[in-house]
Amino acid sequence: MHDQMARIQSHIESHQHMAGALMPLLHAIQDDLSYIPEECYGLIAKALNLSVAEVHGVVTFYHHFRTRPPGRHVLQVCRAESCQAMGCGALESHVKSSLGIDYHETTSDGSITLEPVYCLGNCACSPAIMLDDEIYGRVSPQQVESLLASARRDNP
Amino acid sequence: MNTVYIPRDSSAISLGANLVAAAIAKEAESRNIPLNIIRNGSRGMFWLEPLVEVATSVGRIAYGPVTTDQVASLFDAGFLDGGQHALSLGPTEELPWMKHQERLTFARVGITDPVSLQDYLAHDGYKGLRNAIDMAPQDIVQQVTDSGLRGRGGAAFPTGIKWKTVLEAPAEQKYVVCNADEGDSGTFSDRMIMEGDPFVLIEGMTIAGIAVGATQGYIYVRSEYPHSIAALNLAIKSAYEAGYLGRGILGSRHDFYLEVRRAAGAYVCGEETALLESLEGKRGLVRFKPPLPAISGLFGKPTVINNVISLASVPIILDKGSVYYRDYGMGRSRGTLPIQLAGNIKHGGLVEKAFGVTLRELLYDYGGGSASGRPIKAVQVGGPLGAYLPESQFDTPLDYEEFGKLWAVLGHGGIVAFDDTVDMAHMARYAFEFCAVESCGKCTPCRIGSTRGVEVMDKIIAGTDPAKHIALVRDLGDTMLNGSLCALGGMTPYPVLSALNHFPEDFGISKKEQAA
């Protein structure tokens, strides 16, 4: 935790003088730590001359920001209309039952966090998913299954 | 040395373009063939991706869709010289999909190396900026006004008028903000521009800055688009290094600084005032208007805020003139629109055409009908807040006013097709659900109306007293339409009520009851 706070402090120092610094700062923290620990709200608030409530309000407003560490891999399934037109409903049910979790949950072995996403901009290749930073188009339940199987295998 | 083009576009990558590029590089190495691999943007024919093109003496020859296990056989067939193979498609430009388009904004996408400034310059890049630098700001704004360019977002507001307001607003500091947070399902033209020709957006923003007297620009990009962010940052870096951004652009008295800012997955931040709040480091709550952003925008200063496609359409107007651009289109919808075909469609992708092309031409001539081979039952145009149109309206030409007459919107030109297996009551429920997930919460009609909408739709879907609950949905729709602060709540009734009006059977009532 001590190391984490030191890293957060250095992100604060490199961002606090930007115009509209809070969003880029939160991104930097999450990129580094994979989430934004509540313990740092006070530090951020002080540096940017905000209240802790304002920082909390911003972190929780945006779907992208997390207040808890995710699993080692994050699977996003697109739920938008184009993907629905191509059967993402079946894909969602399959993934949920195969992982035994619902959206916003992490598998018990800590390997996969499942998130819904509203459009990956891959609408001509629906249904689409994103696993970590890799995007996949026209995915079948079988393909997701094999992607997830290999993701779960490379656990440390 | 042979040159091979393999797209770096997200959609191409999602279908294996990176793997194919690696396989081609490896195969060439093992055969001792020196190869220049260029990662271009996508031509927009996504059913053919990964589309590999080779440069030959008679132009580029296309092969696709290429999979890694076909790479060796492509080399065996002499594809580097255009040799025949099962995947041969012939000259790219001669493919019917490409041949019948009018590509102005997308002129370079799929052709150039998106992050090469040299390539951009070699393909008419920065000609518009060079003209703009020597013009009076009023004249630049006049050119844009005369071109008839309207915002390629929901409201279709004339871009020139917006710019004029900012130009005439006195202030020490002004801003140009690019709204690259358009998260509408079925739209990917923004993403394709940012990944396939980022310099055209940078050039458009620089021209906007000179036109209105703004020296700082921000591109607010969706966090869901990591490849777009990477391409923009590379292009911006080269533009600074070559003097196209920064202090004294190209030796002129104009300064313009540009920066990419990442959004964080809130759909409502595609609304301009919510976006500005987010850029300022706040929750993306919609602002009351007036004041307009043109008067009091980012950090309270006059701000031009435009969509990606609006800004990316500016360079060609300043290069070829307002008349050239205005001569495309129909009525008050001038120029071209990058149209995106998505959902259940055989040939999904991007088509840039002058306004006036009909939905039917797009869905059948370009799209080839549904992917499933079943009849297309409905299309949603203009994103999740756009109306659903039934087959009887497919002859409508793409024109802002024609769509307005049908109580529909053209928005971004995104078209999502659904076959006859779709349940429109389910889609109406989804529209409310989406609004509930994405509402910023500031106004009651949107925040509460969407949640109540889901509940009422659940009753209708369960068959509980449909007539009574449908009346309630209409009443709720009326409140949201007239009482919401922005288009998120204000337009959610479009998909809901259009689904109900055109497909009453899916809601458990007959067409006759609906008419009563």
Short mmCIF file of N, CA and C in Angstrom, two decimals, chain A residues 18-20 22-24 27 31 57-58 61-65 79-82 84-86 117-125 130 133 135-138, chain B residues 10-11 14 46-47 185-186 188 191 222-223 225 259 261-265 278-279 281-284 342-344 380 384 416-418 426 430 433-434 438:
data_model
loop_
_atom_site.label_atom_id
_atom_site.label_comp_id
_atom_site.label_asym_id
_atom_site.label_seq_id
_atom_site.Cartn_x
_atom_site.Cartn_y
_atom_site.Cartn_z
N MET A 18 -2.04 20.53 -15.11
CA MET A 18 -2.78 20.53 -16.38
C MET A 18 -4.12 21.24 -16.20
N ALA A 19 -4.61 21.83 -17.30
CA ALA A 19 -5.98 22.35 -17.28
C ALA A 19 -6.92 21.14 -17.25
N GLY A 20 -7.90 21.16 -16.36
CA GLY A 20 -8.82 20.03 -16.26
C GLY A 20 -8.10 18.75 -15.92
N LEU A 22 -8.20 16.46 -13.53
CA LEU A 22 -8.71 15.28 -12.83
C LEU A 22 -8.86 14.04 -13.71
N MET A 23 -9.45 14.19 -14.89
CA MET A 23 -9.66 13.01 -15.74
C MET A 23 -8.34 12.37 -16.17
N PRO A 24 -7.40 13.15 -16.72
CA PRO A 24 -6.12 12.52 -17.09
C PRO A 24 -5.42 11.89 -15.89
N HIS A 27 -7.09 8.56 -15.09
CA HIS A 27 -6.66 7.57 -16.09
C HIS A 27 -5.26 7.06 -15.78
N ASP A 31 -4.48 3.26 -15.10
CA ASP A 31 -3.59 2.55 -16.04
C ASP A 31 -2.46 1.86 -15.27
N GLY A 57 -17.35 11.66 -6.56
CA GLY A 57 -18.42 11.84 -7.54
C GLY A 57 -17.93 11.58 -8.97
N VAL A 58 -16.76 12.04 -9.27
CA VAL A 58 -16.23 11.87 -10.62
C VAL A 58 -15.85 10.40 -10.87
N PHE A 61 -18.94 8.34 -11.37
CA PHE A 61 -19.83 8.72 -12.48
C PHE A 61 -19.49 7.94 -13.75
N TYR A 62 -18.20 7.71 -13.96
CA TYR A 62 -17.76 7.13 -15.24
C TYR A 62 -17.63 5.61 -15.18
N HIS A 63 -18.23 4.94 -16.17
CA HIS A 63 -18.20 3.47 -16.20
C HIS A 63 -16.79 2.92 -16.25
N HIS A 64 -15.89 3.68 -16.85
CA HIS A 64 -14.54 3.15 -17.07
C HIS A 64 -13.74 3.02 -15.77
N PHE A 65 -14.00 3.89 -14.81
CA PHE A 65 -13.18 3.88 -13.59
C PHE A 65 -13.67 2.83 -12.59
N ARG A 79 -23.10 -4.82 -25.81
CA ARG A 79 -24.54 -5.06 -25.70
C ARG A 79 -25.35 -4.11 -26.58
N ALA A 80 -24.69 -3.32 -27.41
CA ALA A 80 -25.42 -2.31 -28.18
C ALA A 80 -26.22 -2.95 -29.31
N GLU A 81 -27.06 -2.12 -29.95
CA GLU A 81 -28.07 -2.63 -30.89
C GLU A 81 -27.48 -3.49 -32.00
N SER A 82 -26.36 -3.02 -32.58
CA SER A 82 -25.81 -3.75 -33.71
C SER A 82 -25.43 -5.17 -33.28
N GLN A 84 -26.70 -6.75 -30.75
CA GLN A 84 -27.95 -7.47 -30.46
C GLN A 84 -28.55 -8.05 -31.74
N ALA A 85 -28.46 -7.27 -32.83
CA ALA A 85 -29.01 -7.75 -34.10
C ALA A 85 -28.29 -9.00 -34.59
N MET A 86 -27.08 -9.23 -34.08
CA MET A 86 -26.29 -10.39 -34.50
C MET A 86 -26.11 -11.42 -33.38
N VAL A 117 -20.37 -3.52 -22.33
CA VAL A 117 -19.89 -2.28 -22.94
C VAL A 117 -20.92 -1.88 -23.99
N TYR A 118 -21.13 -0.56 -24.12
CA TYR A 118 -22.14 -0.10 -25.07
C TYR A 118 -21.43 0.49 -26.28
N CYS A 119 -21.03 -0.38 -27.13
CA CYS A 119 -20.45 -0.11 -28.43
C CYS A 119 -18.92 0.00 -28.43
N LEU A 120 -18.33 -0.92 -29.16
CA LEU A 120 -16.88 -0.91 -29.37
C LEU A 120 -16.54 -0.32 -30.73
N GLY A 121 -17.55 0.16 -31.45
CA GLY A 121 -17.31 0.74 -32.78
C GLY A 121 -16.90 -0.31 -33.80
N ASN A 122 -17.28 -1.55 -33.54
CA ASN A 122 -16.94 -2.64 -34.46
C ASN A 122 -18.23 -3.20 -35.06
N CYS A 123 -19.17 -2.29 -35.33
CA CYS A 123 -20.55 -2.66 -35.62
C CYS A 123 -20.76 -3.39 -36.95
N ALA A 124 -19.78 -3.28 -37.86
CA ALA A 124 -19.93 -4.02 -39.12
C ALA A 124 -19.43 -5.45 -38.94
N CYS A 125 -18.90 -5.76 -37.76
CA CYS A 125 -18.38 -7.10 -37.48
C CYS A 125 -18.99 -7.62 -36.17
N MET A 130 -14.21 -7.32 -26.27
CA MET A 130 -12.84 -6.88 -26.06
C MET A 130 -12.30 -7.65 -24.85
N ASP A 133 -7.00 -5.42 -23.96
CA ASP A 133 -7.01 -4.38 -25.00
C ASP A 133 -7.17 -4.93 -26.41
N ILE A 135 -9.40 -6.48 -29.44
CA ILE A 135 -10.77 -6.50 -29.92
C ILE A 135 -10.99 -7.69 -30.86
N TYR A 136 -12.16 -8.31 -30.75
CA TYR A 136 -12.51 -9.45 -31.60
C TYR A 136 -13.88 -9.22 -32.21
N GLY A 137 -14.01 -9.52 -33.50
CA GLY A 137 -15.28 -9.32 -34.20
C GLY A 137 -15.88 -10.64 -34.66
N ARG A 138 -17.21 -10.60 -34.92
CA ARG A 138 -17.97 -11.78 -35.37
C ARG A 138 -17.66 -12.99 -34.51
N SER B 10 -9.17 -1.01 -36.30
CA SER B 10 -9.64 -1.91 -35.23
C SER B 10 -10.48 -3.08 -35.76
N SER B 11 -11.39 -2.79 -36.69
CA SER B 11 -12.25 -3.86 -37.18
C SER B 11 -11.45 -4.91 -37.93
N SER B 14 -9.71 -6.85 -35.44
CA SER B 14 -10.63 -7.75 -34.73
C SER B 14 -10.88 -9.03 -35.52
N PHE B 46 -15.84 -4.41 -44.67
CA PHE B 46 -15.44 -5.25 -43.55
C PHE B 46 -15.71 -6.73 -43.74
N TRP B 47 -16.57 -7.08 -44.71
CA TRP B 47 -16.78 -8.52 -44.95
C TRP B 47 -15.57 -9.10 -45.69
N SER B 185 -24.29 3.14 -31.20
CA SER B 185 -24.17 1.83 -31.84
C SER B 185 -24.44 1.98 -33.34
N GLY B 186 -23.65 1.29 -34.13
CA GLY B 186 -23.84 1.34 -35.57
C GLY B 186 -23.02 2.43 -36.22
N PHE B 188 -19.23 4.04 -36.79
CA PHE B 188 -17.79 3.82 -36.62
C PHE B 188 -16.98 4.69 -37.57
N ARG B 191 -14.21 6.57 -35.69
CA ARG B 191 -13.11 5.68 -35.39
C ARG B 191 -12.26 5.44 -36.65
N ARG B 222 -13.17 8.54 -27.02
CA ARG B 222 -13.70 7.42 -26.24
C ARG B 222 -12.58 6.51 -25.74
N SER B 223 -12.71 6.08 -24.49
CA SER B 223 -11.71 5.17 -23.94
C SER B 223 -11.82 3.79 -24.59
N TYR B 225 -11.70 3.25 -27.60
CA TYR B 225 -10.97 3.29 -28.87
C TYR B 225 -9.45 3.44 -28.67
N GLU B 259 -4.23 18.57 -28.18
CA GLU B 259 -4.00 17.50 -27.22
C GLU B 259 -5.16 16.51 -27.24
N ARG B 261 -7.51 13.98 -25.16
CA ARG B 261 -7.96 13.65 -23.81
C ARG B 261 -8.86 12.42 -23.89
N ARG B 262 -8.64 11.50 -22.94
CA ARG B 262 -9.43 10.27 -22.94
C ARG B 262 -10.72 10.42 -22.17
N ALA B 263 -11.80 9.99 -22.77
CA ALA B 263 -13.08 9.94 -22.08
C ALA B 263 -13.07 8.72 -21.15
N ALA B 264 -14.20 8.45 -20.51
CA ALA B 264 -14.19 7.34 -19.56
C ALA B 264 -15.49 6.54 -19.57
N GLY B 265 -16.02 6.35 -20.77
CA GLY B 265 -17.12 5.40 -20.90
C GLY B 265 -18.49 5.90 -20.49
N SER B 278 -16.78 17.29 -18.52
CA SER B 278 -15.83 16.21 -18.34
C SER B 278 -14.40 16.68 -18.61
N LEU B 279 -14.23 17.46 -19.68
CA LEU B 279 -12.90 18.00 -19.99
C LEU B 279 -12.39 18.89 -18.87
N GLY B 281 -12.84 18.28 -15.87
CA GLY B 281 -12.51 17.43 -14.74
C GLY B 281 -13.68 17.19 -13.81
N LYS B 282 -14.90 17.30 -14.35
CA LYS B 282 -16.08 17.09 -13.51
C LYS B 282 -16.90 15.91 -14.01
N ARG B 283 -17.95 15.59 -13.25
CA ARG B 283 -18.90 14.60 -13.75
C ARG B 283 -19.53 15.16 -15.02
N GLY B 284 -19.87 14.27 -15.94
CA GLY B 284 -20.43 14.73 -17.21
C GLY B 284 -21.90 15.06 -17.10
N ALA B 342 -24.42 -1.55 -40.55
CA ALA B 342 -24.06 -2.43 -39.44
C ALA B 342 -25.22 -3.33 -39.06
N GLY B 343 -24.99 -4.14 -38.05
CA GLY B 343 -26.02 -5.05 -37.57
C GLY B 343 -26.11 -6.27 -38.45
N ASN B 344 -27.36 -6.68 -38.70
CA ASN B 344 -27.58 -7.90 -39.47
C ASN B 344 -27.57 -7.56 -40.96
N GLN B 380 -32.54 0.77 -37.59
CA GLN B 380 -32.44 1.93 -36.71
C GLN B 380 -31.37 2.84 -37.28
N PRO B 384 -28.55 4.86 -30.94
CA PRO B 384 -29.54 4.28 -30.02
C PRO B 384 -30.73 5.19 -29.73
N VAL B 416 -28.37 0.45 -38.53
CA VAL B 416 -28.30 -0.91 -37.96
C VAL B 416 -29.50 -1.70 -38.46
N ALA B 417 -29.23 -2.80 -39.16
CA ALA B 417 -30.30 -3.61 -39.72
C ALA B 417 -30.65 -4.78 -38.80
N PHE B 418 -31.96 -5.10 -38.77
CA PHE B 418 -32.44 -6.24 -37.99
C PHE B 418 -33.27 -7.12 -38.90
N HIS B 426 -38.87 -5.79 -27.29
CA HIS B 426 -37.61 -5.99 -26.59
C HIS B 426 -36.64 -4.82 -26.89
N TYR B 430 -35.05 -2.09 -24.40
CA TYR B 430 -33.61 -1.84 -24.36
C TYR B 430 -33.30 -0.34 -24.44
N GLU B 433 -33.70 1.02 -21.13
CA GLU B 433 -32.65 0.48 -20.26
C GLU B 433 -31.33 1.22 -20.50
N PHE B 434 -31.03 1.44 -21.78
CA PHE B 434 -29.80 2.15 -22.14
C PHE B 434 -29.82 3.56 -21.55
N GLU B 438 -27.23 5.17 -18.84
CA GLU B 438 -26.36 6.26 -19.27
C GLU B 438 -26.82 7.66 -18.85
#
